[in-house]
CSV table of C-alpha atoms and ligand atoms in Angstrom, one decimal:
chain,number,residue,atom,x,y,z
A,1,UNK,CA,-14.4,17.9,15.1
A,2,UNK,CA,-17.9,19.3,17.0
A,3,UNK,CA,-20.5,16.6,16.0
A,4,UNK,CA,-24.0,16.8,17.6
A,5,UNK,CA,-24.7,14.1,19.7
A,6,UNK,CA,-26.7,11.3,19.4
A,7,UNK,CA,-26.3,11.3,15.9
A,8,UNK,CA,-29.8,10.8,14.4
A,9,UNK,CA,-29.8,7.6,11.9
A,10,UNK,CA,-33.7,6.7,12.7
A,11,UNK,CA,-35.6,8.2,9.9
A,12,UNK,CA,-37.8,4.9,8.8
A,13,UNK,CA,-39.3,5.6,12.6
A,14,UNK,CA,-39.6,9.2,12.2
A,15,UNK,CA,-38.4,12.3,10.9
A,16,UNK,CA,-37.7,16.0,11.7
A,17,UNK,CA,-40.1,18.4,10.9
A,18,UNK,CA,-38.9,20.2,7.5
A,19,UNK,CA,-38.1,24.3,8.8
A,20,UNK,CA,-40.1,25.2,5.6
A,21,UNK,CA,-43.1,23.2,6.6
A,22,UNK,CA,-43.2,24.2,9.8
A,23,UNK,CA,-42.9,27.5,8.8
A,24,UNK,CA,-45.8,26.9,6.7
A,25,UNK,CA,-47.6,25.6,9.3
A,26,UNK,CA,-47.3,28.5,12.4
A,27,UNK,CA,-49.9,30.6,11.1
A,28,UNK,CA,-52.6,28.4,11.2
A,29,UNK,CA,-52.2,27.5,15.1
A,30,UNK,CA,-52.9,31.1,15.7
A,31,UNK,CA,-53.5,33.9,13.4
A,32,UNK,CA,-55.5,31.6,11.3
A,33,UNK,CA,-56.8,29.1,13.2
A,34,UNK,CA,-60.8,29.2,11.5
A,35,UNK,CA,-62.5,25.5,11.5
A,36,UNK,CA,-62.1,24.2,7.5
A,37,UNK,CA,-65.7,23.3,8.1
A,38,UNK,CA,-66.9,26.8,9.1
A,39,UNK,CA,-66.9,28.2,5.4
A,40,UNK,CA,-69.4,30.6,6.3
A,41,UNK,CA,-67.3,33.1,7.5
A,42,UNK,CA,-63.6,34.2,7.0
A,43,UNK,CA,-61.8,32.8,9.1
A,44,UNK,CA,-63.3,29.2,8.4
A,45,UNK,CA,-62.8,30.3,4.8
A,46,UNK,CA,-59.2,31.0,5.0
A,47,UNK,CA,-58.6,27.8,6.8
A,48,UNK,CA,-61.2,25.5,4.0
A,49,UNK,CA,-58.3,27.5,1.6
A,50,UNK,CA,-55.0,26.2,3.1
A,51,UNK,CA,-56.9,22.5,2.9
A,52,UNK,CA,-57.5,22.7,-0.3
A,53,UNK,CA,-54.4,24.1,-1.4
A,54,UNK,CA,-52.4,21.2,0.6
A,55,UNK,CA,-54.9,18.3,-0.9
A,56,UNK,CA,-53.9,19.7,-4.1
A,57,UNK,CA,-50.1,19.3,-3.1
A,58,UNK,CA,-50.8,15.8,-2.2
A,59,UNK,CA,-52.1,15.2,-5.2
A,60,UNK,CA,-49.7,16.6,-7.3
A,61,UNK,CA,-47.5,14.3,-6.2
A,62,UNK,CA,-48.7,11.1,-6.1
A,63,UNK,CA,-50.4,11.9,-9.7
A,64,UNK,CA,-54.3,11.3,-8.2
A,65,UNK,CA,-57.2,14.1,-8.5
A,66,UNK,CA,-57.6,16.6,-5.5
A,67,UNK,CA,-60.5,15.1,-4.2
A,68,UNK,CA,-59.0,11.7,-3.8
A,69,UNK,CA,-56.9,12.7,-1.2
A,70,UNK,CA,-58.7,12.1,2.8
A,71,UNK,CA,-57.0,13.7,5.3
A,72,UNK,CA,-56.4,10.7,8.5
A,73,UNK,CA,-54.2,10.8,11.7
A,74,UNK,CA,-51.9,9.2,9.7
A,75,UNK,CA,-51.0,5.6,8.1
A,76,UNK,CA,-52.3,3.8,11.0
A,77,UNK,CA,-55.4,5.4,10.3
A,78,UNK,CA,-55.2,5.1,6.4
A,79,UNK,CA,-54.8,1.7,6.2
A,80,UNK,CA,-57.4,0.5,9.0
A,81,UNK,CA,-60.0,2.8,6.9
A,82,UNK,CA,-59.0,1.3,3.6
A,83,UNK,CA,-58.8,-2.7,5.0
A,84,UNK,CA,-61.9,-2.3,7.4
A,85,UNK,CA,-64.0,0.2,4.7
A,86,UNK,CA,-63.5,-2.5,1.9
A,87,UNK,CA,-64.1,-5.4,3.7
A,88,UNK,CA,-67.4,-3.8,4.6
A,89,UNK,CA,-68.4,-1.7,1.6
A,90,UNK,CA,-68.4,-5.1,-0.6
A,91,UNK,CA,-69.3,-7.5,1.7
A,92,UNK,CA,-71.6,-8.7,-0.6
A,93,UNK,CA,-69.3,-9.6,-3.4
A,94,UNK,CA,-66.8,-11.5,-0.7
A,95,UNK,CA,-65.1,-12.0,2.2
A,96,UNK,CA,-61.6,-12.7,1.0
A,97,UNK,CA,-58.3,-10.3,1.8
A,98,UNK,CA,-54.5,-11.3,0.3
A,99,UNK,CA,-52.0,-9.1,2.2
A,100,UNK,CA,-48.3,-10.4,3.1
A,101,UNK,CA,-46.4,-11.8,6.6
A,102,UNK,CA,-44.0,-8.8,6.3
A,103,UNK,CA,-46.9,-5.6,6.6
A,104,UNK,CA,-46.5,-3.5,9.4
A,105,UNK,CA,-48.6,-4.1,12.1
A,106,UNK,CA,-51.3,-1.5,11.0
A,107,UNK,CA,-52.0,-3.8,8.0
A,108,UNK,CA,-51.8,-7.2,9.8
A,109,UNK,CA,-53.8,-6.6,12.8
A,110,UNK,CA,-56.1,-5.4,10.7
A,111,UNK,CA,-56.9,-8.2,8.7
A,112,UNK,CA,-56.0,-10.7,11.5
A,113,UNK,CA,-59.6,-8.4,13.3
A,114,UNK,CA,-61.2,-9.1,10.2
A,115,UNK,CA,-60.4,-12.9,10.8
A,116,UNK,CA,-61.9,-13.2,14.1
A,117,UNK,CA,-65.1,-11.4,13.3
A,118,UNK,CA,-65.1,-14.6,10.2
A,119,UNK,CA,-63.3,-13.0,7.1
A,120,UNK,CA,-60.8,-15.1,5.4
A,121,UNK,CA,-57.2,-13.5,5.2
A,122,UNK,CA,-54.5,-15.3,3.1
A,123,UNK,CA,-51.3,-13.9,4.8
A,124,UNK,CA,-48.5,-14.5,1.5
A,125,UNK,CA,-44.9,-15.9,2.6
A,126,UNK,CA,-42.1,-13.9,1.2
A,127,UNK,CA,-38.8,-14.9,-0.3
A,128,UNK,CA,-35.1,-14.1,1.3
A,129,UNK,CA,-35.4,-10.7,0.4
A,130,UNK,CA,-38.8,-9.8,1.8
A,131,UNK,CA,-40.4,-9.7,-2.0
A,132,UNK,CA,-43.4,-11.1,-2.0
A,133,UNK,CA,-44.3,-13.2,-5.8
A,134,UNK,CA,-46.8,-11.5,-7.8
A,135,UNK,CA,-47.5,-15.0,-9.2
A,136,UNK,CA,-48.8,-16.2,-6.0
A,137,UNK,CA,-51.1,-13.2,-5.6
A,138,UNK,CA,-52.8,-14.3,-8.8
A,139,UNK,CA,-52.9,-17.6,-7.3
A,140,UNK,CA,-54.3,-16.6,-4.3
A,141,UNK,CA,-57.3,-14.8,-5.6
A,142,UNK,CA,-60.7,-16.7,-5.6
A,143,UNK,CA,-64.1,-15.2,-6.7
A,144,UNK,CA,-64.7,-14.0,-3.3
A,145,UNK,CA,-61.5,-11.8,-3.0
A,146,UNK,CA,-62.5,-8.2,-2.4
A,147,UNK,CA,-59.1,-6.5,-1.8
A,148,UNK,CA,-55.4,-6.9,-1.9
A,149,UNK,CA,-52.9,-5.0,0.1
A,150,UNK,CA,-49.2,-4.8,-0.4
A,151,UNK,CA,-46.9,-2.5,1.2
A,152,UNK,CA,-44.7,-0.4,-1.0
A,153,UNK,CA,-41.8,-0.8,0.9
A,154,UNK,CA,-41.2,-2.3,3.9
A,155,UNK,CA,-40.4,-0.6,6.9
A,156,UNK,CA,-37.5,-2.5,8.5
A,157,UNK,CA,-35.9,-3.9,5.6
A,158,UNK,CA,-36.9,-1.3,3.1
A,159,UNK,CA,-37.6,-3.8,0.0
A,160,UNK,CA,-39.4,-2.4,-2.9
A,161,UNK,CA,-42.4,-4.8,-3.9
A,162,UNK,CA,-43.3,-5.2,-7.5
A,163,UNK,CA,-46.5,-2.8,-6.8
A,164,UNK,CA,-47.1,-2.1,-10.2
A,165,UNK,CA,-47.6,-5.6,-10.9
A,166,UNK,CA,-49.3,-6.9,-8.2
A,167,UNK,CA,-52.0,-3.6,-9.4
A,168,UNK,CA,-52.3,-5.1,-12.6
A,169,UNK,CA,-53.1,-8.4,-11.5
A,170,UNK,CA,-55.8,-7.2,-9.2
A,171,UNK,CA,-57.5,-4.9,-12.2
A,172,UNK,CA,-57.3,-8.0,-14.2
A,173,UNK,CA,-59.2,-10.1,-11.5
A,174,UNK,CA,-61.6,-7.1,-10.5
A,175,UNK,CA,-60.1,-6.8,-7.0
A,176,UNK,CA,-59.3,-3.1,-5.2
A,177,UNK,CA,-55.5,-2.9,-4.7
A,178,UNK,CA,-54.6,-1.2,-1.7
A,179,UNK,CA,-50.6,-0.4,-0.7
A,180,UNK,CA,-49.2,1.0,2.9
A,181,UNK,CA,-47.2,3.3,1.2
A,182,UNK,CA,-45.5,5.2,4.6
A,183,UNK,CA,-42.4,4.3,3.7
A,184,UNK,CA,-42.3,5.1,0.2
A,185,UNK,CA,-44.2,8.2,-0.5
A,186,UNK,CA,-42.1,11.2,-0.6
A,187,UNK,CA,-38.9,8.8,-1.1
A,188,UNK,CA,-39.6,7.2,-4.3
A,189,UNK,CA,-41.3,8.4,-7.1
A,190,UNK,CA,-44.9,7.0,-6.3
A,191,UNK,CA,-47.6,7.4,-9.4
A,192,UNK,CA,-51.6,5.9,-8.2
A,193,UNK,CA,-52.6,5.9,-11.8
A,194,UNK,CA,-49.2,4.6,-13.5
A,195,UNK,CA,-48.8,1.7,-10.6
A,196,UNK,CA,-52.6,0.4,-10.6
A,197,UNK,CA,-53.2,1.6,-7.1
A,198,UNK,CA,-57.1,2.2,-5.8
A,199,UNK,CA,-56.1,3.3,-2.4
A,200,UNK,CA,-52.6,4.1,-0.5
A,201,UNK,CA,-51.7,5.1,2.9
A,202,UNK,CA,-48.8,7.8,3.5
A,203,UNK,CA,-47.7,9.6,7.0
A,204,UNK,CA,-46.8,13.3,7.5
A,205,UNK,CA,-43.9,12.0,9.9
A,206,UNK,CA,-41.9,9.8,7.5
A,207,UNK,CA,-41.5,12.9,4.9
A,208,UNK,CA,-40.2,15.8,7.4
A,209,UNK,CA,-43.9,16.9,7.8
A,210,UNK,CA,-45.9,16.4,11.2
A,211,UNK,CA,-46.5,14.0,13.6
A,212,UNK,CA,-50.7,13.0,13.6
A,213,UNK,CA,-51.4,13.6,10.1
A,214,UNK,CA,-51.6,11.4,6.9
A,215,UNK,CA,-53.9,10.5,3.8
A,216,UNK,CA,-55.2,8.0,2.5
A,217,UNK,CA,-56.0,8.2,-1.7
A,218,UNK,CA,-59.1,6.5,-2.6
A,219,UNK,CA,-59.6,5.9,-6.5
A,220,UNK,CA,-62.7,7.7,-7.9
A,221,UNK,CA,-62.5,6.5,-11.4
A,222,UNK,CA,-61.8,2.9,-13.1
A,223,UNK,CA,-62.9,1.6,-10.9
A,224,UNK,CA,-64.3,3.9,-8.1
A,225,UNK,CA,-63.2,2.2,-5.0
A,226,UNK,CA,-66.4,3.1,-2.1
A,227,UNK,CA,-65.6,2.7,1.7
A,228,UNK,CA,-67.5,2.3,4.6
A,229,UNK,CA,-66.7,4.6,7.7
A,230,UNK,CA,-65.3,3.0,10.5
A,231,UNK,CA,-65.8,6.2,12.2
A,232,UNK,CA,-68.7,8.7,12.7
A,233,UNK,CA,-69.9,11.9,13.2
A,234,UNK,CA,-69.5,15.3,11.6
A,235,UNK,CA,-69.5,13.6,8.1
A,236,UNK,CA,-66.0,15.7,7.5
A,237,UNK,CA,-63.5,14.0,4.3
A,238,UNK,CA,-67.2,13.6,2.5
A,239,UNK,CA,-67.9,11.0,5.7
A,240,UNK,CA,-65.0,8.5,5.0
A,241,UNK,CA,-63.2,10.4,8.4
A,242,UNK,CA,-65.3,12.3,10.6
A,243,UNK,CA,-63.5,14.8,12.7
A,244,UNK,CA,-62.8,17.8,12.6
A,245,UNK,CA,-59.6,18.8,10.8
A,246,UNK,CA,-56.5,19.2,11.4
A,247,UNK,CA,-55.1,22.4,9.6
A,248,UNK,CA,-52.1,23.0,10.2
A,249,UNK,CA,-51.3,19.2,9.9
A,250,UNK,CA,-52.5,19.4,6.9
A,251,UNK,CA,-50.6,22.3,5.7
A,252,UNK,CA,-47.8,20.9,7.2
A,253,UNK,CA,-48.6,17.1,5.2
A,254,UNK,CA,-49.1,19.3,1.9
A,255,UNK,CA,-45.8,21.3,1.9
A,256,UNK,CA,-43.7,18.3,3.1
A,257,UNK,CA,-45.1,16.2,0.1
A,258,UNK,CA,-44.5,19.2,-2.2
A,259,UNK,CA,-40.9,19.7,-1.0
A,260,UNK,CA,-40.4,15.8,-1.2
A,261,UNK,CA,-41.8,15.8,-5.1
A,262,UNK,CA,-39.2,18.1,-5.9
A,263,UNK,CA,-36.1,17.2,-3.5
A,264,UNK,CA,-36.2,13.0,-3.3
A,265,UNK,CA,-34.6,12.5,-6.1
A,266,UNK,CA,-30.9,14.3,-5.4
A,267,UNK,CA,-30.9,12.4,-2.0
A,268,UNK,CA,-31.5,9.0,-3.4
A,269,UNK,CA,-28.4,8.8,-5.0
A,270,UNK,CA,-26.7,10.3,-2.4
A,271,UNK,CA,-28.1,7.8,0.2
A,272,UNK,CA,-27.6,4.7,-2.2
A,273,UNK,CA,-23.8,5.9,-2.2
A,274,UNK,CA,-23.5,6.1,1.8
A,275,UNK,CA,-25.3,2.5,2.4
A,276,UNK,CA,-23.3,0.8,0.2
A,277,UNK,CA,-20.3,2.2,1.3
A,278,UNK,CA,-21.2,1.7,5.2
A,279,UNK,CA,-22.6,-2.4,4.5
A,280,UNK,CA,-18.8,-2.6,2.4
A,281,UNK,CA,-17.1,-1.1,5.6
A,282,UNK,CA,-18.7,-3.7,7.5
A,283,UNK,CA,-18.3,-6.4,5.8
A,284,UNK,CA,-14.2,-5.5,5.8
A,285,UNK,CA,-14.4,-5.7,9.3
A,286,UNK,CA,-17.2,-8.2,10.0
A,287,UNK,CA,-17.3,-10.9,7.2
A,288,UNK,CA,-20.4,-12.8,8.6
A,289,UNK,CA,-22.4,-9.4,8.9
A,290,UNK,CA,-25.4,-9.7,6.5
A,291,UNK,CA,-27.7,-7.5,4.6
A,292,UNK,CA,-31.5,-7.6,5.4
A,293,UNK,CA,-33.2,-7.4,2.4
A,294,UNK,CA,-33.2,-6.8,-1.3
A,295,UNK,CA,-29.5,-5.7,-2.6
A,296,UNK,CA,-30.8,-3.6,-5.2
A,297,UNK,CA,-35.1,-3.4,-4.6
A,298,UNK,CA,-34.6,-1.5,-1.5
A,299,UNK,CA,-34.8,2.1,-0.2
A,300,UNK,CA,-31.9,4.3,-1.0
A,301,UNK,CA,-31.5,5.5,2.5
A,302,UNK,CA,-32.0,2.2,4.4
A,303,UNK,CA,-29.5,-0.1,5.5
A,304,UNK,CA,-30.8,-3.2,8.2
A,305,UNK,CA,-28.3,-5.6,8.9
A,306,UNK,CA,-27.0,-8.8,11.2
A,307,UNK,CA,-23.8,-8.7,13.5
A,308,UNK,CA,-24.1,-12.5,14.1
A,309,UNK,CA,-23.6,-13.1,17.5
A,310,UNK,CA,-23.9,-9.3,18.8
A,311,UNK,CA,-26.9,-8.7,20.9
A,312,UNK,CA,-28.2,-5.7,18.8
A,313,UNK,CA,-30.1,-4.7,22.1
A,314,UNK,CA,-26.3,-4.2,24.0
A,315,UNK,CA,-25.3,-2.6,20.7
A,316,UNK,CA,-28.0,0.2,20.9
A,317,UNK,CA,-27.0,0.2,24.7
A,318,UNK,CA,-23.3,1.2,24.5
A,319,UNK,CA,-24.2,3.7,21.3
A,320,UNK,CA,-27.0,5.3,23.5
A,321,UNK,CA,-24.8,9.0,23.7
A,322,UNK,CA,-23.6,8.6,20.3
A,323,UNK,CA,-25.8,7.2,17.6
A,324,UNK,CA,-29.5,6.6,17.2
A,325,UNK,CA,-30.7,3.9,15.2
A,326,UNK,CA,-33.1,1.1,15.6
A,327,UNK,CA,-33.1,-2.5,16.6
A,328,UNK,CA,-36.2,-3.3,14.7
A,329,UNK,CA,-39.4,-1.0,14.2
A,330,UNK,CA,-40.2,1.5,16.2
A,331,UNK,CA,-43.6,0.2,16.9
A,332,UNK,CA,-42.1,-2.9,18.5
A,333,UNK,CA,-39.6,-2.0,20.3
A,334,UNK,CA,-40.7,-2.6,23.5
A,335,UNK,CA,-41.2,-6.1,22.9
A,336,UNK,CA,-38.6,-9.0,23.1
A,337,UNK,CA,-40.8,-10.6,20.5
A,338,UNK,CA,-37.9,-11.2,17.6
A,339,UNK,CA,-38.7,-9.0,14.4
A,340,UNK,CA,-41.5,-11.1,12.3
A,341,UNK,CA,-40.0,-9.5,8.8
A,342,UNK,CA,-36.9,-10.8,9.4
A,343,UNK,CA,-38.2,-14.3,10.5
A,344,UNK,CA,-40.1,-14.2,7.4
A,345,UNK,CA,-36.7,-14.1,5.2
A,346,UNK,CA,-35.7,-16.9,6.9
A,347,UNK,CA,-33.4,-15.1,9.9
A,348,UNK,CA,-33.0,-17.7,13.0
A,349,UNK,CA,-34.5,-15.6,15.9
A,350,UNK,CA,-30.5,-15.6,17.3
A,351,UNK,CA,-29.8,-13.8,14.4
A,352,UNK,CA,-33.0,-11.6,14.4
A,353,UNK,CA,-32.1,-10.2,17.6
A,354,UNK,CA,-28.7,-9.1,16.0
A,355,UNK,CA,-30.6,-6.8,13.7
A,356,UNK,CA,-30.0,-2.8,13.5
A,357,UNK,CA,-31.4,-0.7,11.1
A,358,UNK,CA,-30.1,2.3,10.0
A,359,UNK,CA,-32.5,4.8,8.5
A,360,UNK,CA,-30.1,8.2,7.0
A,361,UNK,CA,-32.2,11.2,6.6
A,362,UNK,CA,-31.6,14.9,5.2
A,363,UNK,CA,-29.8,15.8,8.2
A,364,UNK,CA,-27.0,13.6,7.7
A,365,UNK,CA,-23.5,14.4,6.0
A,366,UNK,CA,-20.8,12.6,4.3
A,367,UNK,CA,-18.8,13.0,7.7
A,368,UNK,CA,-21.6,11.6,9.6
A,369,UNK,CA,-21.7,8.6,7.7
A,370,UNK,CA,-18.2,7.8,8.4
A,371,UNK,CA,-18.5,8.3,12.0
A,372,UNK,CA,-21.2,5.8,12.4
A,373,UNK,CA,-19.4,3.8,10.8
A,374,UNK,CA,-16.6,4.1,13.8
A,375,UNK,CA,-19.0,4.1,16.2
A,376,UNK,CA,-20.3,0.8,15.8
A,377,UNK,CA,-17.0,-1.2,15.1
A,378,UNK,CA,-16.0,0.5,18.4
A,379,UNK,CA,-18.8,-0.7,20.4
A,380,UNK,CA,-18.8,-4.0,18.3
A,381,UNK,CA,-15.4,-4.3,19.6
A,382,UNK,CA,-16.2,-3.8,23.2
A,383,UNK,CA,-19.1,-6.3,23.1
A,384,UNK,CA,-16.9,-9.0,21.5
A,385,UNK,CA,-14.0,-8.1,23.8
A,386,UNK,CA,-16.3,-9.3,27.1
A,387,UNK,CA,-17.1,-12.4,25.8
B,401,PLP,C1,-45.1,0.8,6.7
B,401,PLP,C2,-45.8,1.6,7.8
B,401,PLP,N1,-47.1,1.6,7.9
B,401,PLP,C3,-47.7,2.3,8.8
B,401,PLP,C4,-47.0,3.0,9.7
B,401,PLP,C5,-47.8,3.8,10.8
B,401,PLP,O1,-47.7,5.2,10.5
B,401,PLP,P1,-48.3,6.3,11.4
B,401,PLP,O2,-47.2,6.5,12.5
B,401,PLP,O3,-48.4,7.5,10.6
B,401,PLP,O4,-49.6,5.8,12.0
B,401,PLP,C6,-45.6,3.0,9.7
B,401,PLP,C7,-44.9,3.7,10.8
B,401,PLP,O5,-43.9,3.2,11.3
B,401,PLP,C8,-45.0,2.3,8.7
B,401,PLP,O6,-43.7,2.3,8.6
């Protein structure tokens, strides 16, 4: 049987760029290649067009307004313009932030900046599948709280908060609701007016769109959230994100999120089907393996679990031709630091550092699946065999 090798299982890190989007985009690195800002004449025209066409296509799918999407470099971006343009814009109603232990690093080192330069962050705990309580966000809020900010789902273990909820709470107390939604947009059904949400971060490169681009959705109604710019310049995205922008990222963002709106949900099942059956195949093999995460809150297409007692850094080693998934985030990977998600579900670091994450994407098949599945018993079997 011809398989491709390494077989890609890394999607919560990245993602292929979609043929259609890219397709989508070509034109506009060349034969249309006008400044959106330059409106004046046609080619700026043509390009002010294809931005306004692909804001539209963002909204669309997250059910916001057109001119509530701002085009960023991506969620990194998003989130430290909706943390740091908050904190700013209502300094004068508080200086309180509730955000979890388990954000990505975009979101905590963030609000740990705001700390230093004398805000007050409360950092929630989680529970042993990475949910944080919506009870103890009520509890948390004070009359000086100015924003809370919940990831949708989390990008190593892929547990689903209760977003919705923790919305309603913070329209109950007057408090802006912000959520890193990277991971979810364009994978679950994701609805800013329905779920409560003033302002959420997505990524171009987590939805088959580009590297570099992403958006950030800013409320403009009940209530209308106002940030501060923590960049300046050219006054582009109505001054929220200077800079001028990047068209065919943006095209490419747009048709990636249209494609997703109508595509995610025949994958999901699909994906539910294969993670389940590959954590089963495991656990036949492997009885102490254990799932990371929520068994039934949790993206359809991520699987992160523990080989107690496997070094998932040798694991990755021996796989390196074959198969490639991730020991942890992306963004950490360099570091011997053990994952803080799964510390905060209560993983020893011995076990943390047994942690792979497997991440299927739209290029997988049934037969791939199957293989991986091989692939790691095999090299499981190796590591245990030189012990
Ligand atoms: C939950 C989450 N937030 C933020 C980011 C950063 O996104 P970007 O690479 O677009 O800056 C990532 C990417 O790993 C993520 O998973």
């Amino acid at each position: 049987m011809e398989i491709k090798r390494p077989m890609y299982m890394d999607s919560h890190a990245t993602t292929p760029v979609d043929p259609r989007v890219l397709e989508a985009m070509l034109p506009y690195f060349s034969e249309t290649f006008g400044n959106a800002g330059s409106i004046d004449h046609a080619y700026g025209a043509v390009a002010a067009e294809a931005v306004k066409k692909a804001r539209e296509q963002c909204a669309h799918t997250l059910n916001a307004n057109s001119e509530e999407i701002y085009f960023t470099s991506g969620a990194t971006e998003s989130d430290n313009i909706a943390i740091l343009g908050v904190a700013d814009q209502y300094a004068s109603k508080g200086d309180h932030i509730i955000t979890c232990v388990t954000e990505h690093k975009a979101v905590l080192d963030t609000c740990k900046h705001l700390q230093k330069i004398g805000k007050s962050v409360t950092f929630l705990p989680v529970d042993q599948y990475g949910l944080v309580d919506p009870g103890a966000v009520e509890d948390a809020i004070t009359d000086k709280t100015v924003l809370i900010s919940i990831m949708t789902a989390n990008n190593e273990i892929g547990t689903i908060a209760p977003i919705k909820e923790i919305g309603k709470i913070a329209h109950k107390h007057g408090v802006i609701f912000h959520t890193d939604a990277a991971q979810a947009v364009g994978h679950i059904p994701m609805d800013v007016k329905n779920m409560n949400i003033d302002l959420l971060s997505f990524s171009g490169h987590k939805i088959y769109g580009p590297k570099g681009i992403g958006g950030l959705y800013v409320r403009s109604s009940n209530p209308r959230v106002k940030l501060s710019p923590i960049m300046f310049g050219g006054g582009q995205e109505k001054g929220i994100r200077s800079g001028t922008l990047n068209v065919p990222g943006i095209v490419g963002l747009g048709k990636a999120l249209e494609i997703a709106g109508k595509e995610m949900g025949k994958a999901e099942k699909q994906y539910r089907q294969w993670t389940t059956q590959m954590f089963d195949a495991f656990k036949d093999e492997y009885p102490s393996v254990m799932l990371n995460g929520h068994p039934t809150k949790r993206l359809a297409h991520n699987l992160n679990v523990c080989f107690p007692g496997i070094e998932s850094k040798a694991l990755l080693h021996l796989l390196r031709d074959d198969l490639s998934i991730s020991a942890g985030s992306a963004c950490t990977t360099t570091s011997v630091e053990p994952s803080h998600v799964l510390l905060a579900i209560g993983r020893t670091v011995e076990e943390s550092h047994s942690a792979v994450r497997f991440g299927l994407g739209k290029n997988n098949t049934e037969k791939d699946f199957v293989i991986a599945i091989e692939f790691i018993k095999k090299a499981i079997n190796c590591i245990l065999k030189f012990k």
